[in-house]
Coordinates of C-alpha atoms and ligand atoms in Angstrom, one line a residue:
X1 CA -85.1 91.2 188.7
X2 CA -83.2 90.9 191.6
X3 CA -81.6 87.5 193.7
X4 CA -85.1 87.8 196.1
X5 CA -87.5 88.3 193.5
X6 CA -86.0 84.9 191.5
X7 CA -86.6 83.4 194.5
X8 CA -90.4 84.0 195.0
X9 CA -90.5 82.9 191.5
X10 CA -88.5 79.6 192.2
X11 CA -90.5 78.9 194.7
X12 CA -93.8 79.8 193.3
X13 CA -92.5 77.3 190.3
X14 CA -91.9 74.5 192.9
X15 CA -95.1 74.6 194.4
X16 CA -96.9 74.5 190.9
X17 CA -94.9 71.7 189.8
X18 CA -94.4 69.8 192.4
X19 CA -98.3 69.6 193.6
X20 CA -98.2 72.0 196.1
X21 CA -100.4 75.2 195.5
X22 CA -102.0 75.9 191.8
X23 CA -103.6 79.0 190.6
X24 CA -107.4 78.6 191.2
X25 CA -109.6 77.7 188.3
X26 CA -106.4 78.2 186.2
X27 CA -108.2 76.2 182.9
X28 CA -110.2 79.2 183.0
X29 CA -108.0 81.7 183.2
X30 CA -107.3 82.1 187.3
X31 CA -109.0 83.8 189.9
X32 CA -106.6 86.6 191.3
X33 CA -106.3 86.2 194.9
X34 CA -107.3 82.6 194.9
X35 CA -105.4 79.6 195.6
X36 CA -105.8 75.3 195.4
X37 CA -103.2 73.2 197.4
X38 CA -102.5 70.2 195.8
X39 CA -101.7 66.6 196.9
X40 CA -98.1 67.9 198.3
X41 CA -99.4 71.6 199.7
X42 CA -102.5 70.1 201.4
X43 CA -99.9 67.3 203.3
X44 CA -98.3 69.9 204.0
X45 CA -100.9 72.4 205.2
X46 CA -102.2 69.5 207.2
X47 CA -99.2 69.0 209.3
X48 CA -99.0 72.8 209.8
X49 CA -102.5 72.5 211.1
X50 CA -101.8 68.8 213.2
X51 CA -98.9 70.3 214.9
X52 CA -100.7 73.7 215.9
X53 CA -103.7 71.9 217.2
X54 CA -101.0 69.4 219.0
X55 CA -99.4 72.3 220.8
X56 CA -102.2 75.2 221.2
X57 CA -104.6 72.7 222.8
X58 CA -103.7 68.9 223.0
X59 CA -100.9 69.7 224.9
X60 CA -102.9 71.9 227.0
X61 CA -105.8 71.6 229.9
X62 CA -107.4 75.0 229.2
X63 CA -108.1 75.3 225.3
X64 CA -111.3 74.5 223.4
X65 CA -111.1 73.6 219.9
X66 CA -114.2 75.1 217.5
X67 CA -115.1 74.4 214.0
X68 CA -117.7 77.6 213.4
X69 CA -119.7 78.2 210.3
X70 CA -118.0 80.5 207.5
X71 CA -120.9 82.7 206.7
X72 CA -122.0 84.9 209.4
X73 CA -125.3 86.9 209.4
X74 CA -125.0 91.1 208.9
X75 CA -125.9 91.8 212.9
X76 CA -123.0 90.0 214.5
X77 CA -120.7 91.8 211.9
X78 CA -122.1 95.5 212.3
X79 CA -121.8 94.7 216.4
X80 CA -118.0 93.8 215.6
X81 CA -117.7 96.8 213.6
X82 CA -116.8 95.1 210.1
X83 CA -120.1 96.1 208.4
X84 CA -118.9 99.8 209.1
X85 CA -115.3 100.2 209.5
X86 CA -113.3 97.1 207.6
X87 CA -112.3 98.7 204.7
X88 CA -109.2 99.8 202.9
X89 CA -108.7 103.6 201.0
X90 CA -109.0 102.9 197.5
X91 CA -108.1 105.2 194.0
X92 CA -108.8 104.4 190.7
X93 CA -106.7 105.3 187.8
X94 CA -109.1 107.4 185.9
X95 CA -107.1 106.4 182.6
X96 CA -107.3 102.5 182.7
X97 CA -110.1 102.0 185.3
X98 CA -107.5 100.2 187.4
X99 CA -108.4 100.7 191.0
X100 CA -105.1 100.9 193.9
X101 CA -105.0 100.5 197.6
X102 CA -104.0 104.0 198.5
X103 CA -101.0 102.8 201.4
X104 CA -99.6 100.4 198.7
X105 CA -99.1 103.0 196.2
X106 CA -97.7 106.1 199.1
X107 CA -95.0 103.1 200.1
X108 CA -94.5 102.7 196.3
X109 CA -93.8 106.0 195.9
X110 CA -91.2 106.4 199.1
X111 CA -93.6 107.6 201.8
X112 CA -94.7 105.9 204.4
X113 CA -98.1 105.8 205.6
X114 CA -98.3 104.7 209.0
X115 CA -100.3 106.5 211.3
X116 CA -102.0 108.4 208.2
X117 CA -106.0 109.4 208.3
X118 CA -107.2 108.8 204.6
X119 CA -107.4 112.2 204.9
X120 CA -103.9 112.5 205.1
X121 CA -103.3 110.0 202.4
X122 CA -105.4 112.3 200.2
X123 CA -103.2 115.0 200.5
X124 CA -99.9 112.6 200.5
X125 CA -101.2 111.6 197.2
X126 CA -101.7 115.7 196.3
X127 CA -98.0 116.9 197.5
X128 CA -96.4 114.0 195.9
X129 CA -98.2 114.4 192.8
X130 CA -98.3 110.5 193.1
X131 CA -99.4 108.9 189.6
X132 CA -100.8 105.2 189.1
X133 CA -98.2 102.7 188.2
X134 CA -98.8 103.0 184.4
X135 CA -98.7 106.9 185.3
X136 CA -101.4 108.0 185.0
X137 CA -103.5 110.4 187.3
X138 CA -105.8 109.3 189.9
X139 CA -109.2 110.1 191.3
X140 CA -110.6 110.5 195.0
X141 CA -110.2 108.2 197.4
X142 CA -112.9 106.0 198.7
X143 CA -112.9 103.6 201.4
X144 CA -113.7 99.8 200.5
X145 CA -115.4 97.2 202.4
X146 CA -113.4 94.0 202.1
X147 CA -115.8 91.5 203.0
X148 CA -117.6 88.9 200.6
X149 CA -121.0 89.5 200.7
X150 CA -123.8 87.1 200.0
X151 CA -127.4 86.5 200.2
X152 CA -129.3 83.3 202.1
X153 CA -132.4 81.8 200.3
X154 CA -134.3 83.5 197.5
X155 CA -135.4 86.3 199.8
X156 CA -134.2 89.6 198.5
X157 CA -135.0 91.5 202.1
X158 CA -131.6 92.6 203.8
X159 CA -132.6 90.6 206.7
X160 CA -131.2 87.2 204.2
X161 CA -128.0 89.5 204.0
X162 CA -125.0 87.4 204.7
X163 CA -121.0 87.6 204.7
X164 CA -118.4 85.0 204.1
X165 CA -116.3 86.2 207.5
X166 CA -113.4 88.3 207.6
X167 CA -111.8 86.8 210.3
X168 CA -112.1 83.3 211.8
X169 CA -112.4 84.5 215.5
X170 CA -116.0 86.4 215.4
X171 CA -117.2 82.8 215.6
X172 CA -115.3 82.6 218.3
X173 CA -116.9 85.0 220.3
X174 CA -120.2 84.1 219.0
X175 CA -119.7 80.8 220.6
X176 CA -118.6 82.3 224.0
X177 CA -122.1 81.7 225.9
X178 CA -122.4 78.4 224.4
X179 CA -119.0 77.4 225.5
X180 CA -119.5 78.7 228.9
X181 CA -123.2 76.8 229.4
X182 CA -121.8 73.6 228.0
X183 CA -118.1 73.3 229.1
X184 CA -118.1 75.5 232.1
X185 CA -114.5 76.9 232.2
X186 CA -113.1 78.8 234.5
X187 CA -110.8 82.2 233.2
X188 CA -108.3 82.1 232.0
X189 CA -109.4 79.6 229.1
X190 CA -109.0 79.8 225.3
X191 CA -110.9 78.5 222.6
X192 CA -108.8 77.6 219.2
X193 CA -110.1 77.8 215.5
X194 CA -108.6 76.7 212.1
X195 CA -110.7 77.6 209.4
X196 CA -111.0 80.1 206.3
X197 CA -111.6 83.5 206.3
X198 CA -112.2 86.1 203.1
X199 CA -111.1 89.9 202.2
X200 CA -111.8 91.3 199.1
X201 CA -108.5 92.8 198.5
X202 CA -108.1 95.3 196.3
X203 CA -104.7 93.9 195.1
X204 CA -104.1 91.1 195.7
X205 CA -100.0 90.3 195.6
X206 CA -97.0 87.9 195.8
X207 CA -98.0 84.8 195.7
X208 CA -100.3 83.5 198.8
X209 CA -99.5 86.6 201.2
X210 CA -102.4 88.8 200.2
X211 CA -105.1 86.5 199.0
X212 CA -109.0 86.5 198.9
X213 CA -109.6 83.2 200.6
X214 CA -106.9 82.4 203.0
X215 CA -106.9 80.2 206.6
X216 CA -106.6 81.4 209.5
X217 CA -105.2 79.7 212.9
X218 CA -107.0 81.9 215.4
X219 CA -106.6 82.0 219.6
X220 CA -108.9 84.2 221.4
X221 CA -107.7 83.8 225.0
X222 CA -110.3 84.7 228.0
X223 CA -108.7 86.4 231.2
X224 CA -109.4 88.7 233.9
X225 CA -108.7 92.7 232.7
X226 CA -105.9 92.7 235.5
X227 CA -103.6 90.5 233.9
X228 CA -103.0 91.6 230.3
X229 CA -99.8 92.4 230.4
X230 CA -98.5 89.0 231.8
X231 CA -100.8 87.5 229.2
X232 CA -99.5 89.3 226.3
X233 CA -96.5 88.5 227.1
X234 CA -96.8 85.0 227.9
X235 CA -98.8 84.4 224.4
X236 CA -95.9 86.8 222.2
X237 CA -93.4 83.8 223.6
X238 CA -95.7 81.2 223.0
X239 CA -95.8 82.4 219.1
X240 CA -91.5 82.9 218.8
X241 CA -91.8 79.0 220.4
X242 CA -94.2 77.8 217.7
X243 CA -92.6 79.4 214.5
X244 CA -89.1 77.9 215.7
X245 CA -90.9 74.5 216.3
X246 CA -92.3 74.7 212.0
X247 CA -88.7 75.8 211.1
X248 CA -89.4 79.4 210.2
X249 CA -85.9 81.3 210.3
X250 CA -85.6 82.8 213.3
X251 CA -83.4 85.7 212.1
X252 CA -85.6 86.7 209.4
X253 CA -88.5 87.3 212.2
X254 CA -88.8 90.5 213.6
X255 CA -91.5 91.9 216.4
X256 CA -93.1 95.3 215.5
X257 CA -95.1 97.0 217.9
X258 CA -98.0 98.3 216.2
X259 CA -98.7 102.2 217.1
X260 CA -102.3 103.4 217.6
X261 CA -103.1 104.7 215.2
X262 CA -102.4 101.5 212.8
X263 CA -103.9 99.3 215.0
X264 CA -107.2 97.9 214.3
X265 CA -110.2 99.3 216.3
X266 CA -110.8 97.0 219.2
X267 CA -107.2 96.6 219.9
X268 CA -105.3 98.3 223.0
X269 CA -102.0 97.3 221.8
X270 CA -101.0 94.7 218.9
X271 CA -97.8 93.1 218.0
X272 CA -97.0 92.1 214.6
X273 CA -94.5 89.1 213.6
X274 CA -93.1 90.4 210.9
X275 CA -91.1 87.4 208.4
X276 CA -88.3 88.9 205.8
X277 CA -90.2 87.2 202.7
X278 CA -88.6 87.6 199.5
X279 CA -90.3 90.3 198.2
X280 CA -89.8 92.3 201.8
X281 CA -90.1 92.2 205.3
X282 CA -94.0 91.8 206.1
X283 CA -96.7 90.6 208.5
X284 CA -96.4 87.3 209.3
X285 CA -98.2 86.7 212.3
X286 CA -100.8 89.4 214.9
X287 CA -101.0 89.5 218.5
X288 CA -103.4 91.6 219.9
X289 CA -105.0 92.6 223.3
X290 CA -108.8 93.0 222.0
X291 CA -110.1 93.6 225.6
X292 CA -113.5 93.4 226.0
X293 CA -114.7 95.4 222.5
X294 CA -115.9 92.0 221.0
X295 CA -117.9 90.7 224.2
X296 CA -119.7 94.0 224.8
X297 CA -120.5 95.0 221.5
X298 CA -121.9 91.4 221.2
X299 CA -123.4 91.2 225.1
X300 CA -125.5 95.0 224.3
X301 CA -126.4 93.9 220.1
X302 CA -127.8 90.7 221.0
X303 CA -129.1 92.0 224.4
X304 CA -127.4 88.9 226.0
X305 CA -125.7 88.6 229.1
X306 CA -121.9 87.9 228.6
X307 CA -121.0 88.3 232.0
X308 CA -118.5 86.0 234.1
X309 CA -118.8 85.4 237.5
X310 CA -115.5 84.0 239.2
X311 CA -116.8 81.2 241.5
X312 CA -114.0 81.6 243.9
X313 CA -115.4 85.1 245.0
X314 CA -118.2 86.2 243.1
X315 CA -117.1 89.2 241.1
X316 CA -118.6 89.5 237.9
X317 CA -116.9 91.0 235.0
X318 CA -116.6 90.4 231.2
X319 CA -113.9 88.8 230.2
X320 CA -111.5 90.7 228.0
X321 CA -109.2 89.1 225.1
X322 CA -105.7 88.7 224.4
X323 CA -105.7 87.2 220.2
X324 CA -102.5 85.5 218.5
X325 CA -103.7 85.2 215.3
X326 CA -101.9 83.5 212.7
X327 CA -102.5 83.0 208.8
X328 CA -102.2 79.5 207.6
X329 CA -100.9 80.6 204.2
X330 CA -98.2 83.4 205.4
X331 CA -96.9 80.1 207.7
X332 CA -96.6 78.4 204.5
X333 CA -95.1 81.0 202.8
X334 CA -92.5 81.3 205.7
X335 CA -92.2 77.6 206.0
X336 CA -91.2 77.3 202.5
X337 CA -89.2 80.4 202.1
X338 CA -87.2 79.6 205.0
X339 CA -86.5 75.9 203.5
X340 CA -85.7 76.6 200.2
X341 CA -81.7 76.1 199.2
X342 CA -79.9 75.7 196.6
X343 CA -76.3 73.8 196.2
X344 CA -74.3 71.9 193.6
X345 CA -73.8 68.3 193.6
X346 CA -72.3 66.3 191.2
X347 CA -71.2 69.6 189.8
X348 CA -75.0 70.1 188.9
X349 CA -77.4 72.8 190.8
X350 CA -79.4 71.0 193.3
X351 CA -82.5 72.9 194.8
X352 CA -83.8 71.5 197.3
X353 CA -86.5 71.8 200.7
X354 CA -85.3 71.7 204.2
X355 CA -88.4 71.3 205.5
X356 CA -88.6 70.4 209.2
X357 CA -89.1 67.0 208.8
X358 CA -92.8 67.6 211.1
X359 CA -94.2 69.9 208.5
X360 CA -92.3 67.6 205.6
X361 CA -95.2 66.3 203.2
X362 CA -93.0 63.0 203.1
X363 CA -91.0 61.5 205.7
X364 CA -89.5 59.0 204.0
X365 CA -89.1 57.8 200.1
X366 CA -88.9 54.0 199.5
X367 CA -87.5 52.7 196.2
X368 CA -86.4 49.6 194.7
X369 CA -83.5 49.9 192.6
X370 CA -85.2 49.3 189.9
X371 CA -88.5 48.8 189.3
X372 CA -88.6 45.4 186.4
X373 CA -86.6 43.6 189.1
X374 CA -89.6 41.3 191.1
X375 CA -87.5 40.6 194.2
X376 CA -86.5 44.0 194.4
X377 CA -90.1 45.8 194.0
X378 CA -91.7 43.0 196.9
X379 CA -88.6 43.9 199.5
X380 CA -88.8 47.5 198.7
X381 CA -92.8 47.1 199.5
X382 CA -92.5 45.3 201.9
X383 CA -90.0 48.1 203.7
X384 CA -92.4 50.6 202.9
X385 CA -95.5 48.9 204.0
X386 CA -93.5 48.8 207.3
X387 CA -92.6 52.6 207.2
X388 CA -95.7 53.7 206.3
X389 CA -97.9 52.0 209.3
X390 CA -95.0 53.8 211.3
X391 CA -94.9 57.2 209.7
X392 CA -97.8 57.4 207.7
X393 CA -97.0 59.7 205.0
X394 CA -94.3 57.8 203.1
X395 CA -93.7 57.9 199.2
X396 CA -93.2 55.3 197.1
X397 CA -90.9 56.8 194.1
X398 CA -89.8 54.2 191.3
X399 CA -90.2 56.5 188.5
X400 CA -87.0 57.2 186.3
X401 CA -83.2 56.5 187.7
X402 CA -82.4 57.1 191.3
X403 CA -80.4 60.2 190.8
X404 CA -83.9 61.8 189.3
X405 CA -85.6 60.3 192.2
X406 CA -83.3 61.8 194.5
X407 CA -84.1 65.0 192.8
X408 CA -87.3 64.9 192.7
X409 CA -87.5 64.2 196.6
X410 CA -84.9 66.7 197.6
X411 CA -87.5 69.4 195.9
X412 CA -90.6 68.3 197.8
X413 CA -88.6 68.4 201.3
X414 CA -88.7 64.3 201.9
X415 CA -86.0 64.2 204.9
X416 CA -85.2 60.3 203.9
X417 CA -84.9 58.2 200.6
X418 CA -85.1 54.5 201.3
X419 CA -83.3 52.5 198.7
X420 CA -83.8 48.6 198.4
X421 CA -80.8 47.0 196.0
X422 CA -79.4 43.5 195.1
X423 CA -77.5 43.6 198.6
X424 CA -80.0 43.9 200.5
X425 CA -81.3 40.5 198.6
X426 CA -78.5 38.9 200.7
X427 CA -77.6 40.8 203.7
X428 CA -80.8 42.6 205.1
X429 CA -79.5 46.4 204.8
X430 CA -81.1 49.2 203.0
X431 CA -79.0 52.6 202.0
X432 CA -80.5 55.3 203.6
X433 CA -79.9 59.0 202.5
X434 CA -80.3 62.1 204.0
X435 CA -81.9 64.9 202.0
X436 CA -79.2 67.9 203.4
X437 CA -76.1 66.0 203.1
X438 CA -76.5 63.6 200.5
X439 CA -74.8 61.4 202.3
X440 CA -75.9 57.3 202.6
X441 CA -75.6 55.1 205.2
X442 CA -76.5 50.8 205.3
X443 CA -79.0 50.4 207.8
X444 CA -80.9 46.9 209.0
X445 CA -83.9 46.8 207.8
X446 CA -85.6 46.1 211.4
X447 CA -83.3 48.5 212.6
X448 CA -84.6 51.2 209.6
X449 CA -87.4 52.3 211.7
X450 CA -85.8 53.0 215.3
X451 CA -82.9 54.7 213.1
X452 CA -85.4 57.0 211.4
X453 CA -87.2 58.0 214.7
X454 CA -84.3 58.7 215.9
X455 CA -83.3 61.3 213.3
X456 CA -86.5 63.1 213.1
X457 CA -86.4 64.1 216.5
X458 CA -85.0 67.3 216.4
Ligands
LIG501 N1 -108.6 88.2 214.1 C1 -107.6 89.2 213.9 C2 -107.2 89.3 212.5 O1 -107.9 88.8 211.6 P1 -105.4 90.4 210.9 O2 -104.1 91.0 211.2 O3 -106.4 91.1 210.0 O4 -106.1 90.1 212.3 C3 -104.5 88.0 211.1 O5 -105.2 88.9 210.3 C4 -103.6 87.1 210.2 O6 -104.3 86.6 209.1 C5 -102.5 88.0 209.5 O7 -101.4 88.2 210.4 C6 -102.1 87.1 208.4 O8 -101.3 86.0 208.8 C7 -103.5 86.5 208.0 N2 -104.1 87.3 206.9 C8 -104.8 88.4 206.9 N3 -105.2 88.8 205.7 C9 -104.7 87.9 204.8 C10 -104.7 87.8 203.4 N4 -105.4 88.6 202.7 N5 -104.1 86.7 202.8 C11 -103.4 85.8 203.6 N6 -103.4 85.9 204.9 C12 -104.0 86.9 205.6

C-alpha cells in the first residue's frame, strides 16, 4: 500500500471515529455504496451547504432556491433521456458472478477508454484478452440502467412506475413554467438545488466518491443562446472561486475539457473539475452547456409551451442552459483530503484537520481545566455560553486531560480551544490556542470574542 492509499484509509478512520460519516446500516452488515453522516459530518455537510446557498444565491439578485421532490414519474425521465440512455457497459465474470463496469476494468488494465463506443470496449476487452480482477474470463457486455426504480401505490400498471432521480436538476427544469408564472424573471436567471440524487453503480468505490445515494449542489442557469460562451465562462470562474472559498487545494484541481464523445448527451461542451484525491486524480465537480435539450424535450413530451418572450423586444425563444453541478460528497471528500496533515509535537505524531474554519464542524472548544473544580466549570460555561450565542457551533470538551482534548479537537478541525484555568479566577484571561501552530496566547475574556472574529476571517 502506498503513502496515498494510507491516507484514504486515515481519513476514512477519522471520519468513522470521529462522528463524521459511518457505513450505512453497518449492525447489519453495510450497504455498499451507502453512507450516514454523523453528528461531526452532518455540521460539516451543513456549512458546506450554508455557505453554497450564501454565495450561489443570497449574495445574488437573480437565483431562485428549490427544494423538488426526489422521486420523479417515468415520463419526465424518458423526455430527459434517462429511461433510455443512462446507463453504464457492464461484464460479468462468468466464474464468480461478479459483475464490472467495462471503462473501470480497460483503465485497470492500462487502456484508456475515452471516446470508446461499447462497441469498441467490446473489442478492447477482446485484443487485450482482459480478464476480471480474480482472473477470470468475462462475458458480453451489456449496458445498465443506473437509476433506482420504484413503484407508487399498490397499483402494479407501469403508469405507478417511479424513479428515485438521477440527478437533482430534472426538478429543476420541471419547475421552469412554475417559476416563470410565479416569480416572473427575466433571462438570464438561475434557480439553485441542494438535495439527493441516486445511481445504481455497478461498483461502487473509495470511500464517498462513487456512491448510490449522494447530494448534489445543482445550478441550472437560464440565458439567451447568444451568450454561452461568456456564460460558461463566467460560471467555470465562479466554481475555481467557490472551491478556494471551502479550502480545497487549489493545486490539486485541474480543468479537463471533456471531448464529445465522453460528454453526456444533452451537452455541447462540458468541463470537468478534476481534484487529485488520494486514490487518483478524478471528477470533482461538472460544468456543462446543456442548451436547450432539457426544455424541448420537456416543452414537446408534456405538450407545454416553454417558450420565453423577452419583454424588452418581443422575441421569443427557449431558453438554453449552462449547469455547474457539484456533488456534495466529492466537496467533502476534497474538503477533507485537502485538510488532512500530519506533524509531531511533543515528539509524538499529531494528525490533525485544517479545516477552513467556515466549513469547520466547531469553531471554537471551551474547557475548564479541570472539570471537579466548581469555579472553574461555571467560568468556563459561562465563556462558552457567550461563544456559542456568537458562533453557534462551539464544543464544550472536558473529557480526559487537556493534551487529549487538544487531540481530540485538532482531529475534528476545531480552529480554537478555549481554556479556562485558576488565572483566569483572578485576572480575567483565558489561553487561547490555535489548532495549526499549537501555539497559546492570554486573551480578555470580553476581548475573547472580537479576537476570535478577527482570526476567522480569512
Ligand atoms: N446534472 C448533471 C449531472 O448530474 P454528473 O457529472 O453525472 O452530472 C454531477 O454529476 C456531479 O455529481 C459530479 O461531478 C459529482 O460531483 C457528483 N456525482 C455524480 N455521481 C456521483 C456518485 N455516484 N457519487 C457521488 N457523487 C456523484
Amino acid at each position: 500500500m502506498d503513502n496515498q492509499e494510507h491516507l484514504m484509509e486515515k481519513i476514512a478512520t477519522l471520519c468513522k471515529h470521529r462522528g463524521f460519516i459511518f457505513q450505512s446500516g453497518e449492525l447489519y452488515g453495510g450497504l455498499a455504496g451507502i453512507y450516514d453522516y454523523g453528528p461531526l459530518g452532518s455540521l460539516l455537510k451543513n456549512n458546506i451547504k450554508n455557505l453554497w446557498i450564501k454565495k450561489f444565491v443570497e449574495d445574488r439578485d437573480d437565483m431562485f432556491l428549490i427544494d423538488a421532490a426526489i422521486v420523479m414519474g417515468e415520463q419526465p425521465l424518458t423526455a430527459s433521456g434517462h429511461v433510455g440512455g443512462f446507463s453504464d457497459p457492464l461484464v460479468v465474470d462468468i466464474k464468480t458472478g461478479i459483475e464490472y463496469r467495462v471503462d473501470h476494468l480497460l483503465e485497470s488494465n492500462g487502456i484508456n477508454p475515452e471516446g470508446m463506443t461499447i462497441e469498441d470496449m467490446g473489442q478492447a476487452l477482446k485484443k487485450h484478452s482482459v480478464l476480471s480482477p480474480e482472473g477470470n474470463t468475462l462475458g458480453d457486455i451489456r449496458e445498465f440502467n443506473l437509476m433506482l426504480k420504484t413503484q407508487l401505490g399498490s397499483s402494479s400498471d407501469s403508469s405507478a412506475t417511479a424513479y428515485l432521480r438521477p440527478e437533482t436538476a430534472q426538478g429543476i427544469f420541471l419547475n421552469y413554467k412554475n417559476i416563470m408564472d410565479s416569480m416572473h424573471p427575466k433571462i438570464p436567471f438561475g434557480v439553485a438545488q441542494i438535495g439527493k440524487a441516486y445511481r445504481n453503480e455497478i461498483t461502487p468505490r473509495n470511500f464517498i466518491f462513487r456512491i448510490r445515494e449522494f447530494e448534489q449542489m445543482e445550478i441550472e442557469y437560464f440565458i439567451h443562446p447568444q451568450v454561452w460562451e461568456a456564460q460558461f465562462e463566467y460560471w467555470r470562474e465562479e466554481i475555481l472561486e467557490w472551491c478556494d472559498m471551502i479550502g480545497i487545494d487549489m493545486s490539486k484541481l485541474q480543468e479537463i475539457e471533456v471531448n464529445s464523445t465522453d460528454r453526456a448527451h444533452y451537452s455541447k461542451r462540458t468541463i470537468d473539475f478534476e481534484f487529485n484525491f488520494p486514490f487518483g486524480q478524478k471528477e470533482l465537480y461538472g460544468l456543462a452547456y446543456r442548451t436547450d435539450y432539457d426544455l424541448v424535450k420537456h416543452a414537446t413530451y408534456s405538450k407545454t409551451n416553454l417558450r420565453y418572450v423577452d419583454p424588452s423586444n418581443g422575441e421569443t425563444y427557449i431558453p438554453h442552459i449552462i449547469e455547474p453541478s457539484m456533488g456534495l460528497d466529492r466537496t467533502i471528500l476534497a474538503v477533507l483530503a485537502s485538510a488532512y496533515r500530519e506533524d509531531e509535537v511533543d515528539g509524538n505524531t499529531r494528525s490533525y484537520l485544517a479545516l477552513h474554519p467556515q466549513v469547520a464542524p466547531y469553531k471554537i472548544a471551551v474547557s475548564p481545566l479541570v472539570k471537579n473544580k466548581e469555579e472553574l466549570v461555571q467560568k468556563a460555561r459561562e465563556v462558552f455560553g457567550m461563544l456559542k450565542s456568537q458562533f453557534g457551533n462551539v464544543a464544550w470538551d472536558d473529557n480526559g486531560n487537556i493534551g487529549k482534548r487538544y487531540r481530540r479537537q485538532d482531529e475534528i478541525g476545531t480552529p480554537f480551544c478555549v481554556v479556562v484555568d485558576y488565572e483566569t479566577l483572578e485576572d480575567g484571561m483565558v489561553s487561547i490556542r490555535d489548532r495549526n501552530t499549537t501555539e497559546q496566547e492570554r486573551v480578555g475574556i470580553h476581548e475573547l470574542a472580537d479576537y476570535v472574529s478577527n482570526k476567522l476571517i480569512v
